[in-house]
């Protein structure tokens, strides 16, 4: 079976590959956690949070696909299996069962803050190694920080 | 914090809740595994499999949402977090790294066969307990078995 | 004037006809009451409830049309006139004038619970008599119970 | 619970409020009666009348919403409950059961003529009191009289 | 050449396969006969019948595809060739040449009545053997009986 | 450079020109203030207010364009420059920095009440002078008063 | 053959009927003349005038249909035949053959000025007799005067 | 003022120019007559004829534009002014006032037959002189003869 | 019952009628055979052939309708019943049961070659008799030969 | 490697192949030159020419694809490589650098005149050899001559 | 009232906040000035400039929203009130009253040149401080410079 | 004739101009070569490659337009004429005639690798000279490398 050749030197490929795999895990976990809250949220603001969470799911899924396809285009195989996400995610988790609306707002604010922080590190790490990858991670950061503001604003 | 009242009797609620939670884990894992193969597949038929896998992702995500929202409407809190999926899924997994196209076809055939078998058990289990839930699971089964055929047909 | 022949035996036709006429009255009254609340609701969550109520109106109208057309296809003439709805509806009513948002949430939760209960009885009643009718009533029940959850969740 | 302040003086508000409430009842009853005929009509022209009636339902529902929202914007609470429609409507009713196509055309011609007449009185009544309301009622009158012509033309 | 494995036991597969093949022939013949009438109808109601027949063609083609794909997903090869349809169809035929509008309405009423009757038998036959197939046949029956009413109503 | 001839007599042109220029300033300032609040609002109802404000921006911009194009069609040059808006606007302003959600609701209620009052004066002023202009101002008034109700309702 | 009853008194019907017939002839002739210029215009600004003229054709046709259907709804039969348009139109005509772009701008400015003047007389004439008709003629006037400005502006 | 050079020899240009001018007059008159009937038709089949006539208007307008633009592309100035249509049309006219549905069907059948006959002569006349023009006239003929059949079929 | 008058002389009508009836049978049989292969194809290229076959079904159905409607517009009644197709088709048939992908490609290449050959004969036969019919058959030939190339290219 | 069989005799195939290859080069060069002018045009009419040129690019690309696919369907391999276009094109070229608007209009008029002339020769050359190809070239000629008129009209 | 936490250090936040506030004022003033010219422009090229200006308004509004939302996501409150725009804008202004087309082209060229220059300074200022903000400002610069070219090109 | 002023210093303008002209030639040649292969490819995977190549054409054309318009916005005149592309392209060419599918995959992999390598050099070359241009070239690189992976994956 053939493999994909990389336009990057091995050193850069390693840096960029780690940044993209880390971003993939963050985004897939974000999509799963936002859905989890979308289903289990309870409270007077139910509907606006329920709908807002689905917008987060949508951008998380779209960016996850872009990030993973960028990895494979660089000769790095992305890993988005459940066990990989569960085993390597650094995203703060939410508990099972019903979730109070206020708690969802706090948890999502923390989740987005945590992911945004790591995305900024990846933006910095890839600046020299691969500007096209950095450009993708910048777009992810813009959306993560935008929704962080919108979540935090409703506290 | 208030909770959601159930239209079902406790016994039926338990049967139906287990069926829906099981279906949710199957569908979320299917969506993650089909994406994993969508990114890592290699081979002469790359493009048609790559595109076919995204259709599977689409129906898996749509049905997962319907199944989870059905659960919460019955007073059962669905759990779709990565650790729950990784810990309780009975779906055959794919290995990491590049995946040969032929291997993807075999693996997806097995995955869809495995999920289809459990869906049929859930269709039977919910027939008496909650016909509206059974109706949702029947629709899931139709799609799972349709794509099982289409995958198997290209072996 | 000719009439429509029925594919059902008279006994089944009677059972199914009553279920469909009952469902029609429930759904038309739901559409009128949800509009009434859509216009008169007052409170901090005004906008999200105002918009949610219009989604309820939309599904109530769509299902009412399907239910009534199913009746006439079975040789049963549906009756959806205002006097029939006002005279035979078992749906809890809302008072005239401004409606506090909290009161709307409670009232709509009760209304949907009440309709959902009767729909389940109709699903059971038609199972033997006419599976195609049961299938329609199952779809109605799914939507009624879904919006019951969403209303109750914002209490 | 707060209420909505009115841009109108009490006297004008009363005139305009009555006109809008009357228009609302006319339009809701029109939407219910046109659906009733849409379902129960029988005759060689079945299909063209069946489809025409649904266009009438559509404009009746749209105008009813505009009229009711205009009322509440003026500090007047609209009442569109089934019992209010049944109890205060001046629209000629249709009988239950199958409706011969010719009879439907005659009945709908009378219904639209009756509503059109009252709408013209409301257009006149609101001319001084509230031109923005008059403008809405003029648009209703245009549609009512247009469909009155189209119904009458097929007699 | 590989074949498709079936999720059904041989006995159930045989029952369900016959029901689906029968439904396929009925639906393909319906699509051909409705087109035949669509082209050859003559009479004062030409246009509304001409357009109605195309709606019947549309649902017949859509359901035929669903039914045939369900068969192959169950390991049963569907047969929709002209000679098979001509040789095994139980649908009442229309004569060649111009068709008077009244005759078309009568013929289509009989055709839809005939197909509806067999569909009901298939709904019953598949209830135990394969609920997902029964669900598809129920949807077919709903459309067949709906258009049977609409055809019969214009007699 | 040529200019545009007016269909109005000079006296009417002056009355109508002033009404349209006043409406233009009101609408442009409304669009800027609603965007200001759209960006700076903070509070538990953040999202529904954030989205509602954008609908106000949309109608304000659309009506501003219609009003300005009506002016130029009457030989009156509209002035929508920032200094003109800042210098002549009578709309109550909002302070800089974060805006509490409750304060936004109050401020927007006052803003819309203030604009609505002036629009009604313009509707009256143009009734004789130019009915086509009055018709445009009536449509503006309908939207201003509708959103005044919706804002006030969530206090 | 039956005819359409009018909601107007004979005197008002006569006034309104003449206004609508006059508007119909103006609008149909406008649509024909704008097309004539659309095809035959020559000059450096060819393209922008060619496209602008088609927008005029579009609004002329749309308003002509509304105006004619308003007439028949009032029991007045509209006449839009070529001989009637040619025989009764008061619209300034354009000569045959190629039309210089500058000449087209002048001619269309005059044509729209001429039609606008008559529309204003009709708006006045119908104010008392039939406000719903006046409302339609006001909308026509708005479009005619808007395009008069745009044509004149490019002189 | 410049003019448009022709790709045709003078003799061919003359033949083709006459064919296109003739087709233009036929199509514009068809569009005006079909609208005249669309507004004034009365009878039990009112609605299906009313809608059918608007489809004829649509194709007549579209083809008229294509035909006229073909003429000018060949250096021939098309003439579609009302006086030209009224003065040179060979299309059978309809009388003023209400038109009985049966009479409309007969008149439109004759009108389309008459236009179709002349179009066939133009197809023949342009075959040698300009195949691209013939191709346009063939498309016109197809639509004219198709609607001739559909009109005639409802006699 | 009236019939449709033909714009053609009897001799031409006979030639053209036979060409159109032959084309209709070819296209209907093509649509049935392509669907048959769409359902039963098996092999590594399953998906691209499965999707390609549906494009063939789509153009076959669209052209069949155009061809049949052209026939009736010429006073010739088309016959598209299953027995007619089965009894008169000259299209090479496919066997029942699963179809190997390679065999499908060969069979469809032969089928399209066979139909294309007969279409060319019909294009020639109708050139003098009825150019508008020839134009339709040319469009059919273009699509048949295009898909013949695409099928053959994947051998 | 297999090749595509041709429905044409070798002599006809040669004639038609040359016509299609010539048309392909003309159309590809037209698309490149119109883009060149789209980017480099300067002058008061910049915008309308800039936009017009993109419409020319669009039709040139669409027709080029149709022409090339027709060639391959006839067993002739089309050649659209840059060196082939540059080496064999007979289209008048434009110089590099900024292009004055007036010069663009002249150049495009000449370019379209030149291509139109060759297309007419190809229409004639293919009339006997392959009517389906002629039909495609006629459609190309119609668009080329239409845009030749529109360009020339703005000189 | 809570505020939004910033992912930036205070020093970077100050630099980025000033850049974004400056960009916001530039873009809002651009949107107001382009509308001012859109309404008041007079001259032979009226239409193409009138339409071009609306595209500038559209991108100015869209970018203004993105820029302001980026600011608030970074804990900086944007200020887009009329008095702020009027008081701090550095954009060259246009005079009141009619604007000659040539003057509009010159003025808009200067306005876009002026804004483009400041945007480039902001792109440089934010490169280190916040790459995601720089990315947004780069996109603004691309559009400003593109429309600067298009305006300048029509001088 | 005026020219376009550049926001760049002459040195930067030269660097950026060469990068953009180089990118333009690469992208135009890519669009022509991908079309060449789209038409001439032969082999079992014909259809998936045929469709994939058209996606490459689409992005190549879109990016070519963006790149060329960026050049002219910077005062650099782009050159996309066939002779320029043929004379200066560094893209590996494909031979004429039929192209075996495997050979197409190899050739396109090489072509995209070659273009991607030069794009990366241009991304580096423009980083200092003009970040907005670099941003455009980064987007081009992302698409080139993505399709390089997808082509290579099917080897």
XYZ file of C-alpha atoms in Angstrom, chain G residues 7-69:
63
model
C -68.267 45.335 -3.991
C -68.518 48.925 -5.251
C -71.483 51.169 -5.976
C -71.948 51.835 -9.716
C -70.567 55.390 -9.489
C -67.423 54.339 -7.679
C -67.084 51.298 -9.929
C -67.048 53.586 -12.982
C -64.378 55.909 -11.537
C -62.182 53.059 -10.395
C -62.707 51.056 -13.575
C -61.506 53.941 -15.717
C -58.464 54.492 -13.520
C -57.511 50.818 -13.697
C -58.076 50.529 -17.457
C -55.969 53.634 -17.974
C -53.219 52.280 -15.761
C -53.324 48.960 -17.611
C -52.802 50.599 -20.997
C -49.968 52.743 -19.623
C -48.203 49.746 -18.114
C -48.613 47.435 -21.103
C -47.350 50.133 -23.445
C -44.443 50.797 -21.093
C -43.540 47.104 -21.179
C -43.609 47.045 -24.993
C -41.663 50.288 -25.415
C -39.002 49.338 -22.863
C -38.507 46.038 -24.701
C -38.346 47.915 -28.024
C -35.546 50.079 -26.625
C -33.917 47.073 -24.912
C -33.462 45.492 -28.352
C -32.585 48.515 -30.486
C -30.406 50.672 -28.246
C -26.901 51.488 -29.532
C -24.145 53.409 -27.763
C -21.247 53.329 -25.302
C -23.561 52.748 -22.364
C -25.417 49.996 -24.214
C -25.128 47.348 -21.547
C -26.246 49.265 -18.480
C -29.256 50.698 -20.339
C -30.075 47.335 -21.934
C -30.195 45.737 -18.458
C -32.009 48.677 -16.829
C -34.749 48.500 -19.451
C -35.416 44.862 -18.612
C -36.036 45.806 -14.978
C -38.594 48.322 -16.189
C -40.234 45.625 -18.315
C -40.410 43.349 -15.289
C -42.150 45.829 -12.998
C -44.453 47.010 -15.796
C -45.624 43.456 -16.474
C -46.093 42.646 -12.797
C -48.072 45.799 -12.067
C -50.133 45.359 -15.242
C -51.248 41.948 -14.019
C -52.121 43.264 -10.555
C -54.042 46.194 -11.999
C -56.011 44.025 -14.435
C -56.871 41.432 -11.790
